[in-house]
N, CA, C and O atoms as a printed pandas DataFrame, in Angstrom:
     atom_number atom_name residue_name chain_id  residue_number  x_coord  y_coord  z_coord
0              1         N          ARG        A               1    0.980   -1.100   -0.129
1              2        CA          ARG        A               1   -0.143    0.007   -0.250
2              3         C          ARG        A               1    0.810    1.011   -0.166
3              4         O          ARG        A               1    1.973    0.861    0.206
4              5         N          ARG        A               2    0.263    2.073   -0.535
5              6        CA          ARG        A               2    1.686    3.443   -1.279
6              7         C          ARG        A               2    1.089    4.975   -0.143
7              8         O          ARG        A               2    0.075    5.646    0.046
8              9         N          ALA        A               3    1.663    4.933    0.054
9             10        CA          ALA        A               3    1.265    6.303    1.717
10            11         C          ALA        A               3    0.640    7.164    0.452
11            12         O          ALA        A               3    0.895    7.009   -0.742
12            13         N          ALA        A               4   -0.270    8.134    1.077
13            14        CA          ALA        A               4    0.001    9.237    0.314
14            15         C          ALA        A               4    0.851   10.437    0.513
15            16         O          ALA        A               4    1.304   10.856    1.579
16            17         N          THR        A               5    1.004   10.944   -0.734
17            18        CA          THR        A               5    2.197   12.236   -0.022
18            19         C          THR        A               5    1.186   14.074    0.103
19            20         O          THR        A               5    0.108   14.544   -0.262
20            21         N          ARG        A               6    1.980   14.355    0.581
21            22        CA          ARG        A               6    1.562   15.625    1.613
22            23         C          ARG        A               6    1.126   16.346    0.377
23            24         O          ARG        A               6    1.809   16.205   -0.637
24            25         N          VAL        A               7    0.015   17.136    0.354
25            26        CA          VAL        A               7    0.165   18.150   -0.811
26            27         C          VAL        A               7   -0.599   19.781    0.054
27            28         O          VAL        A               7   -1.755   20.099    0.335
28            29         N          PRO        A               8    1.103   20.647    0.279
29            30        CA          PRO        A               8    0.612   21.925    0.384
30            31         C          PRO        A               8   -0.560   23.049    0.642
31            32         O          PRO        A               8   -0.796   23.822   -0.286
32            33         N          ALA        A               9   -1.369   23.182    1.972
33            34        CA          ALA        A               9   -2.405   23.763    2.127
34            35         C          ALA        A               9   -2.880   24.916    0.959
35            36         O          ALA        A               9   -3.914   25.016    0.298
36            37         N          THR        A              10   -1.397   25.894    1.032
37            38        CA          THR        A              10   -1.403   27.300    0.708
38            39         C          THR        A              10   -0.147   27.048   -0.305
39            40         O          THR        A              10    0.498   26.008   -0.177
40            41         N          ALA        A              11    0.171   27.917   -1.225
41            42        CA          ALA        A              11    0.999   28.910   -1.901
42            43         C          ALA        A              11    2.560   29.091   -0.459
43            44         O          ALA        A              11    3.688   28.609   -0.355
44            45         N          LYS        A              12    1.871   29.864    0.208
45            46        CA          LYS        A              12    3.369   30.317    1.205
46            47         C          LYS        A              12    3.733   29.296    2.377
47            48         O          LYS        A              12    4.494   29.630    3.286
48            49         N          GLU        A              13    3.180   28.106    2.306
49            50        CA          GLU        A              13    3.797   26.878    3.080
50            51         C          GLU        A              13    4.636   26.049    2.121
51            52         O          GLU        A              13    5.784   25.669    2.351
52            53         N          GLU        A              14    3.980   25.830    1.094
53            54        CA          GLU        A              14    4.903   25.444   -0.144
54            55         C          GLU        A              14    6.326   26.390    0.073
55            56         O          GLU        A              14    7.391   25.787    0.207
56            57         N          ASP        A              15    6.304   27.729    0.097
57            58        CA          ASP        A              15    7.163   28.392   -0.285
58            59         C          ASP        A              15    7.787   28.411    1.148
59            60         O          ASP        A              15    8.813   29.057    0.932
60            61         N          THR        A              16    7.800   28.093    2.514
61            62        CA          THR        A              16    8.412   27.768    3.292
62            63         C          THR        A              16    9.066   26.960    3.330
63            64         O          THR        A              16    9.976   26.945    4.159
64            65         N          MET        A              17    8.908   26.128    2.603
65            66        CA          MET        A              17    8.818   24.400    2.174
66            67         C          MET        A              17   10.648   24.514    1.973
67            68         O          MET        A              17   11.302   23.544    2.356
68            69         N          THR        A              18   11.285   25.559    1.449
69            70        CA          THR        A              18   11.729   25.562    0.335
70            71         C          THR        A              18   13.127   26.186    0.974
71            72         O          THR        A              18   12.919   27.151    1.709
72            73         N          LYS        A              19   14.474   25.811    0.824
73            74        CA          LYS        A              19   15.504   26.497    0.626
74            75         C          LYS        A              19   16.553   26.572   -0.736
75            76         O          LYS        A              19   17.570   25.915   -0.512
76            77         N          GLY        A              20   16.550   27.039   -1.719
77            78        CA          GLY        A              20   16.185   27.121   -2.354
78            79         C          GLY        A              20   15.836   28.190   -3.519
79            80         O          GLY        A              20   16.031   29.402   -3.430
80            81         N          THR        A              21   15.349   27.591   -4.492
81            82        CA          THR        A              21   14.742   28.157   -5.210
82            83         C          THR        A              21   14.649   29.880   -5.306
83            84         O          THR        A              21   15.389   30.824   -5.581
84            85         N          SER        A              22   12.989   29.587   -4.817
85            86        CA          SER        A              22   12.700   30.257   -4.551
86            87         C          SER        A              22   13.580   32.104   -3.010
87            88         O          SER        A              22   13.646   33.332   -3.048
88            89         N          SER        A              23   13.917   31.149   -2.187
89            90        CA          SER        A              23   14.930   32.342   -1.703
90            91         C          SER        A              23   15.194   33.044   -1.745
91            92         O          SER        A              23   15.430   33.956   -0.953
92            93         N          PHE        A              24   15.279   32.838   -3.004
93            94        CA          PHE        A              24   17.494   33.496   -3.914
94            95         C          PHE        A              24   16.229   34.995   -4.025
95            96         O          PHE        A              24   16.560   36.167   -3.841
96            97         N          GLY        A              25   15.047   34.600   -4.307
97            98        CA          GLY        A              25   14.932   36.119   -4.635
98            99         C          GLY        A              25   14.316   36.935   -3.614
99           100         O          GLY        A              25   13.260   37.568   -3.630
100          101         N          LYS        A              26   15.053   36.811   -2.870
101          102        CA          LYS        A              26   14.046   37.366   -1.345
102          103         C          LYS        A              26   15.565   38.609   -1.043
103          104         O          LYS        A              26   15.716   39.389   -0.102
104          105         N          ARG        A              27   16.388   38.382   -2.130
105          106        CA          ARG        A              27   17.894   39.017   -1.917
106          107         C          ARG        A              27   17.531   39.841   -2.420
107          108         O          ARG        A              27   16.968   39.754   -3.511
108          109         N          HIS        A              28   17.789   41.253   -1.607
109          110        CA          HIS        A              28   18.484   42.445   -2.422
110          111         C          HIS        A              28   18.828   43.254   -1.400
111          112         O          HIS        A              28   18.973   44.467   -1.549
112          113         N          SER        A              29   18.968   42.700   -0.398
113          114        CA          SER        A              29   20.067   44.199    0.071
114          115         C          SER        A              29   21.459   43.628    0.485
115          116         O          SER        A              29   21.867   42.637    1.090
116          117         N          LYS        A              30   21.980   44.695   -0.113
117          118        CA          LYS        A              30   24.073   44.689   -0.311
118          119         C          LYS        A              30   24.296   44.672    1.267
119          120         O          LYS        A              30   23.894   45.509    2.075
120          121         N          THR        A              31   25.049   43.495    1.515
121          122        CA          THR        A              31   26.019   43.449    3.033
122          123         C          THR        A              31   27.491   43.822    2.477
123          124         O          THR        A              31   28.314   43.524    3.343
124          125         N          HIS        A              32   28.141   44.404    1.263
125          126        CA          HIS        A              32   29.705   43.967    0.630
126          127         C          HIS        A              32   29.189   45.862   -0.546
127          128         O          HIS        A              32   28.460   46.136   -1.500
128          129         N          THR        A              33   30.096   46.570    0.330
129          130        CA          THR        A              33   30.297   47.879   -1.062
130          131         C          THR        A              33   32.028   47.630   -1.889
131          132         O          THR        A              33   32.758   46.640   -1.835
132          133         N          THR        A              34   32.173   48.563   -2.393
133          134        CA          THR        A              34   33.964   48.834   -2.782
134          135         C          THR        A              34   34.615   49.070   -2.099
135          136         O          THR        A              34   34.287   49.926   -1.277
136          137         N          CYS        A              35   35.894   48.472   -2.026
137          138        CA          CYS        A              35   36.466   48.965   -0.858
138          139         C          CYS        A              35   37.076   49.806   -1.590
139          140         O          CYS        A              35   37.028   49.800   -2.820
140          141         N          ARG        A              36   37.872   50.818   -0.714
141          142        CA          ARG        A              36   38.767   52.018   -0.885
142          143         C          ARG        A              36   40.238   52.344   -1.336
143          144         O          ARG        A              36   40.957   53.029   -2.064
144          145         N          ARG        A              37   40.152   51.158   -0.184
145          146        CA          ARG        A              37   42.348   50.599   -0.917
146          147         C          ARG        A              37   42.182   49.359   -1.508
147          148         O          ARG        A              37   43.280   49.059   -1.979
148          149         N          CYS        A              38   41.313   48.414   -1.745
149          150        CA          CYS        A              38   41.841   47.249   -2.721
150          151         C          CYS        A              38   40.617   47.063   -3.776
151          152         O          CYS        A              38   40.434   46.382   -4.785
152          153         N          GLY        A              39   40.052   47.786   -3.211
153          154        CA          GLY        A              39   38.950   47.951   -5.018
154          155         C          GLY        A              39   38.121   46.404   -5.233
155          156         O          GLY        A              39   37.951   45.913   -6.349
156          157         N          LYS        A              40   37.825   45.997   -4.423
157          158        CA          LYS        A              40   36.900   44.560   -4.132
158          159         C          LYS        A              40   36.194   44.550   -3.740
159          160         O          LYS        A              40   36.648   44.829   -2.630
160          161         N          VAL        A              41   34.593   44.397   -3.494
161          162        CA          VAL        A              41   33.478   44.564   -2.970
162          163         C          VAL        A              41   32.816   43.970   -2.393
163          164         O          VAL        A              41   31.848   43.212   -2.446
164          165         N          SER        A              42   34.121   44.857   -1.208
165          166        CA          SER        A              42   34.782   43.492    0.252
166          167         C          SER        A              42   34.604   44.271    1.362
167          168         O          SER        A              42   35.120   44.016    2.450
168          169         N          PHE        A              43   33.513   45.717    1.016
169          170        CA          PHE        A              43   34.145   46.439    2.625
170          171         C          PHE        A              43   32.214   46.222    2.976
171          172         O          PHE        A              43   31.170   46.344    2.335
172          173         N          HIS        A              44   32.694   45.784    4.589
173          174        CA          HIS        A              44   30.849   45.628    4.979
174          175         C          HIS        A              44   29.887   47.011    5.592
175          176         O          HIS        A              44   30.085   48.052    6.218
176          177         N          LEU        A              45   29.164   46.540    5.195
177          178        CA          LEU        A              45   28.883   47.827    5.567
178          179         C          LEU        A              45   28.171   47.706    6.802
179          180         O          LEU        A              45   26.993   47.679    6.445
180          181         N          GLN        A              46   28.197   47.642    7.707
181          182        CA          GLN        A              46   27.453   47.172    8.988
182          183         C          GLN        A              46   28.769   47.672    9.957
183          184         O          GLN        A              46   29.139   48.748   10.427
184          185         N          LYS        A              47   29.330   46.059    9.984
185          186        CA          LYS        A              47   31.395   45.992   10.183
186          187         C          LYS        A              47   31.701   47.322   10.082
187          188         O          LYS        A              47   31.560   48.046   11.068
188          189         N          LYS        A              48   32.356   48.036    8.359
189          190        CA          LYS        A              48   32.566   48.792    8.149
190          191         C          LYS        A              48   34.102   48.242    7.952
191          192         O          LYS        A              48   34.928   49.131    8.163
192          193         N          VAL        A              49   34.555   47.219    7.664
193          194        CA          VAL        A              49   35.743   46.791    7.145
194          195         C          VAL        A              49   35.761   46.186    6.240
195          196         O          VAL        A              49   34.661   45.723    5.939
196          197         N          CYS        A              50   36.328   46.016    5.789
197          198        CA          CYS        A              50   36.708   45.154    4.606
198          199         C          CYS        A              50   37.162   43.822    4.737
199          200         O          CYS        A              50   38.221   43.537    5.297
200          201         N          SER        A              51   36.237   42.838    4.137
201          202        CA          SER        A              51   36.922   41.203    4.539
202          203         C          SER        A              51   38.444   41.062    3.282
203          204         O          SER        A              51   39.321   40.210    3.421
204          205         N          SER        A              52   38.426   41.984    2.265
205          206        CA          SER        A              52   39.784   40.842    1.870
206          207         C          SER        A              52   40.931   41.995    2.898
207          208         O          SER        A              52   41.308   41.425    3.921
208          209         N          CYS        A              53   41.269   42.888    2.802
209          210        CA          CYS        A              53   42.228   44.163    3.009
210          211         C          CYS        A              53   42.279   43.874    3.796
211          212         O          CYS        A              53   43.370   43.364    4.054
212          213         N          GLY        A              54   41.272   43.883    4.904
213          214        CA          GLY        A              54   41.124   44.971    6.416
214          215         C          GLY        A              54   41.325   46.433    6.798
215          216         O          GLY        A              54   41.752   46.821    7.885
216          217         N          TYR        A              55   40.936   47.256    5.681
217          218        CA          TYR        A              55   40.449   48.449    5.700
218          219         C          TYR        A              55   39.348   48.799    6.774
219          220         O          TYR        A              55   38.248   48.269    6.622
220          221         N          PRO        A              56   39.531   49.592    7.778
221          222        CA          PRO        A              56   40.781   50.707    7.724
222          223         C          PRO        A              56   41.871   50.674    9.187
223          224         O          PRO        A              56   42.305   51.417   10.067
224          225         N          GLY        A              57   41.940   49.027    8.634
225          226        CA          GLY        A              57   43.010   48.743    9.380
226          227         C          GLY        A              57   45.084   48.961    8.498
227          228         O          GLY        A              57   45.726   48.764    7.466
228          229         N          ALA        A              58   45.222   49.600   10.232
229          230        CA          ALA        A              58   46.751   49.733    9.089
230          231         C          ALA        A              58   47.398   48.964    8.467
231          232         O          ALA        A              58   47.505   49.260    7.277
232          233         N          LYS        A              59   47.893   48.065    8.789
233          234        CA          LYS        A              59   48.389   46.771    8.235
234          235         C          LYS        A              59   47.220   46.185    7.028
235          236         O          LYS        A              59   46.031   46.170    7.347
236          237         N          MET        A              60   47.647   45.715    5.645
237          238        CA          MET        A              60   47.246   45.472    5.134
238          239         C          MET        A              60   46.705   43.995    5.788
239          240         O          MET        A              60   47.493   43.581    6.638
240          241         N          LYS        A              61   45.106   42.801    5.493
241          242        CA          LYS        A              61   45.652   41.712    5.911
242          243         C          LYS        A              61   46.034   40.808    5.391
243          244         O          LYS        A              61   45.527   40.628    4.283
244          245         N          ARG        A              62   47.306   39.551    5.945
245          246        CA          ARG        A              62   47.432   38.621    5.347
246          247         C          ARG        A              62   47.729   37.852    5.618
247          248         O          ARG        A              62   47.888   37.937    6.836
248          249         N          PHE        A              63   48.171   36.244    5.027
249          250        CA          PHE        A              63   47.529   34.519    6.663
250          251         C          PHE        A              63   48.743   33.604    5.671
251          252         O          PHE        A              63   48.784   32.995    4.602
252          253         N          ASN        A              64   49.185   33.786    6.230
253          254        CA          ASN        A              64   50.327   32.607    5.431
254          255         C          ASN        A              64   49.958   31.686    5.028
255          256         O          ASN        A              64   50.819   31.130    4.346
256          257         N          TRP        A              65   48.031   30.585    5.150
257          258        CA          TRP        A              65   47.692   29.951    4.532
258          259         C          TRP        A              65   47.612   30.127    3.646
259          260         O          TRP        A              65   47.881   29.331    2.746
260          261         N          GLY        A              66   47.071   31.625    3.470
261          262        CA          GLY        A              66   47.055   31.977    1.685
262          263         C          GLY        A              66   48.301   32.169    1.105
263          264         O          GLY        A              66   49.098   33.082    1.322
264          265         N          GLU        A              67   48.396   31.235    0.354
265          266        CA          GLU        A              67   49.509   31.744   -0.332
266          267         C          GLU        A              67   49.728   32.611   -1.781
267          268         O          GLU        A              67   50.607   33.342   -2.236
268          269         N          LYS        A              68   48.766   32.236   -2.111
269          270        CA          LYS        A              68   48.158   32.403   -3.878
270          271         C          LYS        A              68   47.905   34.155   -3.994
271          272         O          LYS        A              68   48.278   35.188   -4.550
272          273         N          SER        A              69   46.802   33.459   -2.826
273          274        CA          SER        A              69   46.637   35.813   -1.947
274          275         C          SER        A              69   47.317   36.517   -2.069
275          276         O          SER        A              69   47.147   37.632   -2.563
276          277         N          LYS        A              70   48.851   35.781   -1.403
277          278        CA          LYS        A              70   49.250   37.015   -1.017
278          279         C          LYS        A              70   50.315   36.654   -1.704
279          280         O          LYS        A              70   51.357   36.524   -1.060
280          281         N          ARG        A              71   50.337   36.428   -3.004
281          282        CA          ARG        A              71   51.166   35.988   -4.361
282          283         C          ARG        A              71   50.594   37.579   -5.080
283          284         O          ARG        A              71   51.074   38.705   -5.206
284          285         N          ARG        A              72   49.763   37.139   -5.308
285          286        CA          ARG        A              72   48.914   38.146   -6.146
286          287         C          ARG        A              72   48.795   39.584   -5.506
287          288         O          ARG        A              72   48.092   40.420   -6.074
288          289         N          ARG        A              73   49.412   39.875   -4.423
289          290        CA          ARG        A              73   48.788   41.934   -3.781
290          291         C          ARG        A              73   50.308   41.914   -3.116
291          292         O          ARG        A              73   50.367   42.264   -1.937
292          293         N          THR        A              74   51.512   41.541   -3.760
293          294        CA          THR        A              74   53.189   41.931   -3.050
294          295         C          THR        A              74   53.624   42.612   -3.660
295          296         O          THR        A              74   52.921   42.846   -4.643
296          297         N          THR        A              75   54.838   43.332   -3.617
297          298        CA          THR        A              75   55.350   43.651   -3.350
298          299         C          THR        A              75   56.404   43.656   -5.618
299          300         O          THR        A              75   57.435   43.116   -6.018
300          301         N          GLY        A              76   55.615   44.323   -6.156
301          302        CA          GLY        A              76   56.167   44.005   -8.139
302          303         C          GLY        A              76   55.190   43.706   -8.637
303          304         O          GLY        A              76   55.223   43.156   -9.738
304          305         N          THR        A              77   53.852   43.998   -7.918
305          306        CA          THR        A              77   52.028   43.259   -8.445
306          307         C          THR        A              77   52.119   44.635   -9.317
307          308         O          THR        A              77   52.224   44.325  -10.503
308          309         N          GLY        A              78   52.115   46.006   -9.138
309          310        CA          GLY        A              78   51.622   47.330   -8.379
310          311         C          GLY        A              78   53.364   47.648  -10.097
311          312         O          GLY        A              78   54.284   47.081  -10.686
312          313         N          ARG        A              79   52.528   49.074   -9.960
313          314        CA          ARG        A              79   53.421   49.940  -10.529
314          315         C          ARG        A              79   55.206   50.417   -9.775
315          316         O          ARG        A              79   56.127   50.963  -10.383
316          317         N          MET        A              80   55.193   50.184   -9.016
317          318        CA          MET        A              80   56.095   50.421   -7.979
318          319         C          MET        A              80   56.521   51.113   -8.319
319          320         O          MET        A              80   57.733   50.919   -8.415
320          321         N          SER        A              81   56.089   52.310   -8.738
321          322        CA          SER        A              81   56.690   53.794   -9.305
322          323         C          SER        A              81   57.819   54.033   -8.064
323          324         O          SER        A              81   58.902   53.979   -8.649
324          325         N          TYR        A              82   57.979   54.183   -7.163
325          326        CA          TYR        A              82   58.854   54.008   -5.816
326          327         C          TYR        A              82   60.337   53.101   -6.173
327          328         O          TYR        A              82   61.278   53.530   -6.842
328          329         N          MET        A              83   60.256   52.007   -5.650
329          330        CA          MET        A              83   60.744   50.601   -6.300
330          331         C          MET        A              83   61.814   50.862   -7.497
331          332         O          MET        A              83   63.014   50.589   -7.481
332          333         N          LYS        A              84   61.255   51.307   -8.269
333          334        CA          LYS        A              84   62.303   50.074   -9.786
334          335         C          LYS        A              84   63.002   51.327   -9.856
335          336         O          LYS        A              84   63.308   51.443  -11.043
336          337         N          THR        A              85   63.393   52.267   -9.261
337          338        CA          THR        A              85   64.773   52.810   -9.533
338          339         C          THR        A              85   65.988   52.974   -8.106
339          340         O          THR        A              85   66.797   53.881   -7.909
340          341         N          VAL        A              86   65.855   52.364   -7.702
341          342        CA          VAL        A              86   65.958   51.689   -6.165
342          343         C          VAL        A              86   67.191   51.568   -6.401
343          344         O          VAL        A              86   68.064   52.269   -5.889
344          345         N          SER        A              87   67.417   50.438   -7.401
345          346        CA          SER        A              87   68.362   49.307   -7.381
346          347         C          SER        A              87   69.488   50.310   -7.926
347          348         O          SER        A              87   70.598   50.459   -7.415
348          349         N          ARG        A              88   68.852   51.157   -9.379
349          350        CA          ARG        A              88   69.931   51.756   -9.744
350          351         C          ARG        A              88   70.285   52.944   -9.766
351          352         O          ARG        A              88   70.932   53.590  -10.590
352          353         N          ARG        A              89   69.692   53.273   -8.533
353          354        CA          ARG        A              89   69.938   54.751   -6.876
354          355         C          ARG        A              89   71.155   54.215   -6.083
355          356         O          ARG        A              89   72.113   54.814   -5.592
356          357         N          PHE        A              90   70.702   52.420   -6.116
357          358        CA          PHE        A              90   71.915   52.322   -4.857
358          359         C          PHE        A              90   73.063   51.921   -5.063
359          360         O          PHE        A              90   73.942   51.854   -4.204
360          361         N          LYS        A              91   73.242   51.406   -7.014
361          362        CA          LYS        A              91   73.714   51.217   -7.723
362          363         C          LYS        A              91   74.745   51.753   -7.766
363          364         O          LYS        A              91   75.819   51.174   -7.932
364          365         N          ASN        A              92   74.559   53.195   -7.595
365          366        CA          ASN        A              92   75.618   54.927   -7.464
366          367         C          ASN        A              92   75.708   55.328   -6.316
367          368         O          ASN        A              92   75.993   56.505   -6.098
368          369         N          GLY        A              93   75.452   54.310   -5.167
369          370        CA          GLY        A              93   76.126   54.680   -4.296
370          371         C          GLY        A              93   74.265   56.690   -3.856
371          372         O          GLY        A              93   74.705   57.755   -3.421
372          373         N          PHE        A              94   73.207   56.597   -4.039
373          374        CA          PHE        A              94   72.187   57.190   -3.494
374          375         C          PHE        A              94   72.683   58.900   -3.990
375          376         O          PHE        A              94   72.112   59.907   -3.570
376          377         N          ARG        A              95   73.861   58.906   -4.961
377          378        CA          ARG        A              95   73.709   60.660   -5.552
378          379         C          ARG        A              95   73.462   60.854   -5.665
379          380         O          ARG        A              95   72.919   60.396   -6.670
380          381         N          GLU        A              96   72.737   62.584   -4.998
381          382        CA          GLU        A              96   71.919   63.477   -5.838
382          383         C          GLU        A              96   72.461   64.585   -5.774
383          384         O          GLU        A              96   73.448   64.813   -5.074
384          385         N          ASN        A              97   71.816   65.516   -6.583
385          386        CA          ASN        A              97   72.466   67.496   -6.440
386          387         C          ASN        A              97   73.215   67.262   -7.634
387          388         O          ASN        A              97   72.879   68.068   -8.502
388          389         N          THR        A              98   74.604   66.015   -8.225
389          390        CA          THR        A              98   75.560   66.136   -9.223
390          391         C          THR        A              98   75.132   65.259   -9.966
391          392         O          THR        A              98   74.218   64.453  -10.145
392          393         N          THR        A              99   76.454   65.816  -10.510
393          394        CA          THR        A              99   76.296   65.160  -12.426
394          395         C          THR        A              99   77.236   63.778  -12.170
395          396         O          THR        A              99   77.858   63.704  -11.111
396          397         N          ALA        A             100   77.310   62.891  -12.974
397          398        CA          ALA        A             100   78.143   61.833  -12.558
398          399         C          ALA        A             100   79.725   61.907  -13.587
399          400         O          ALA        A             100   79.844   62.330  -14.737
400          401         N          PRO        A             101   80.880   61.280  -12.587
401          402        CA          PRO        A             101   82.058   61.501  -13.358
402          403         C          PRO        A             101   82.077   61.281  -14.519
403          404         O          PRO        A             101   81.338   60.625  -15.253
404          405         N          PRO        A             102   83.030   61.902  -14.694
405          406        CA          PRO        A             102   83.310   61.082  -16.608
406          407         C          PRO        A             102   84.181   59.693  -16.664
407          408         O          PRO        A             102   85.220   59.208  -16.217
408          409         N          LYS        A             103   83.086   59.381  -17.493
409          410        CA          LYS        A             103   84.038   58.506  -18.204
410          411         C          LYS        A             103   85.240   58.008  -18.622
411          412         O          LYS        A             103   85.701   58.680  -19.544
412          413         N          VAL        A             104   86.237   56.657  -18.141
413          414        CA          VAL        A             104   87.486   56.841  -18.689
414          415         C          VAL        A             104   87.755   55.823  -19.636
415          416         O          VAL        A             104   87.528   54.619  -19.521
416          417         N          LYS        A             105   88.449   56.663  -20.934
417          418        CA          LYS        A             105   87.963   56.152  -21.964
418          419         C          LYS        A             105   89.252   54.740  -22.462
419          420         O          LYS        A             105   90.483   54.778  -22.484
420          421         N          ALA        A             106   88.710   54.116  -22.652
421          422        CA          ALA        A             106   88.759   52.825  -22.864
422          423         C          ALA        A             106   90.178   52.534  -23.853
423          424         O          ALA        A             106   90.622   51.423  -23.565
424          425         N          ALA        A             107   90.686   52.955  -24.514
425          426        CA          ALA        A             107   91.890   53.708  -24.484
426          427         C          ALA        A             107   92.563   54.092  -24.113
427          428         O          ALA        A             107   93.497   53.297  -24.013
428          429         N          ALA        A             108   92.918   55.637  -23.499
429          430        CA          ALA        A             108   93.342   56.085  -22.577
430          431         C          ALA        A             108   93.591   55.277  -21.613
431          432         O          ALA        A             108   94.732   54.844  -21.775
432          433         N          ALA        A             109   93.073   54.814  -20.615
433          434        CA          ALA        A             109   93.124   53.737  -20.007
434          435         C          ALA        A             109   94.478   52.523  -20.146
435          436         O          ALA        A             109   95.378   52.336  -19.327
436          437         N          SER        A             110   94.283   51.919  -21.270
437          438        CA          SER        A             110   96.089   51.185  -21.129
438          439         C          SER        A             110   96.949   51.427  -21.699
439          440         O          SER        A             110   97.890   50.633  -21.724
440          441         N          SER        A             111   96.995   52.648  -22.413
441          442        CA          SER        A             111   97.856   53.853  -22.313
442          443         C          SER        A             111   98.686   53.856  -21.160
443          444         O          SER        A             111   99.452   54.797  -20.952
């Protein structure tokens, strides 16, 4: 003998039964918005903290278990407008407001 399947009395009762498709239609409030520091949509509006970079904290959020995440945002992934000139300036002893000493000609040096 087969058991009778339960038929919901109303559409409202049917809606409360599911956790899937019909529940997703009710989601229209935003929890996160764009972060000023990292640019991701990770800044929590109520907590006022970015879940990606930790803004407004002074230090960038990073964990040793997130190796790929560290690689994506480390030194050398951006413009490096200051750092890219440091190695050249180090080679010359960080000299400033002077002209470079003249290079000695190869022929004059050998004789």
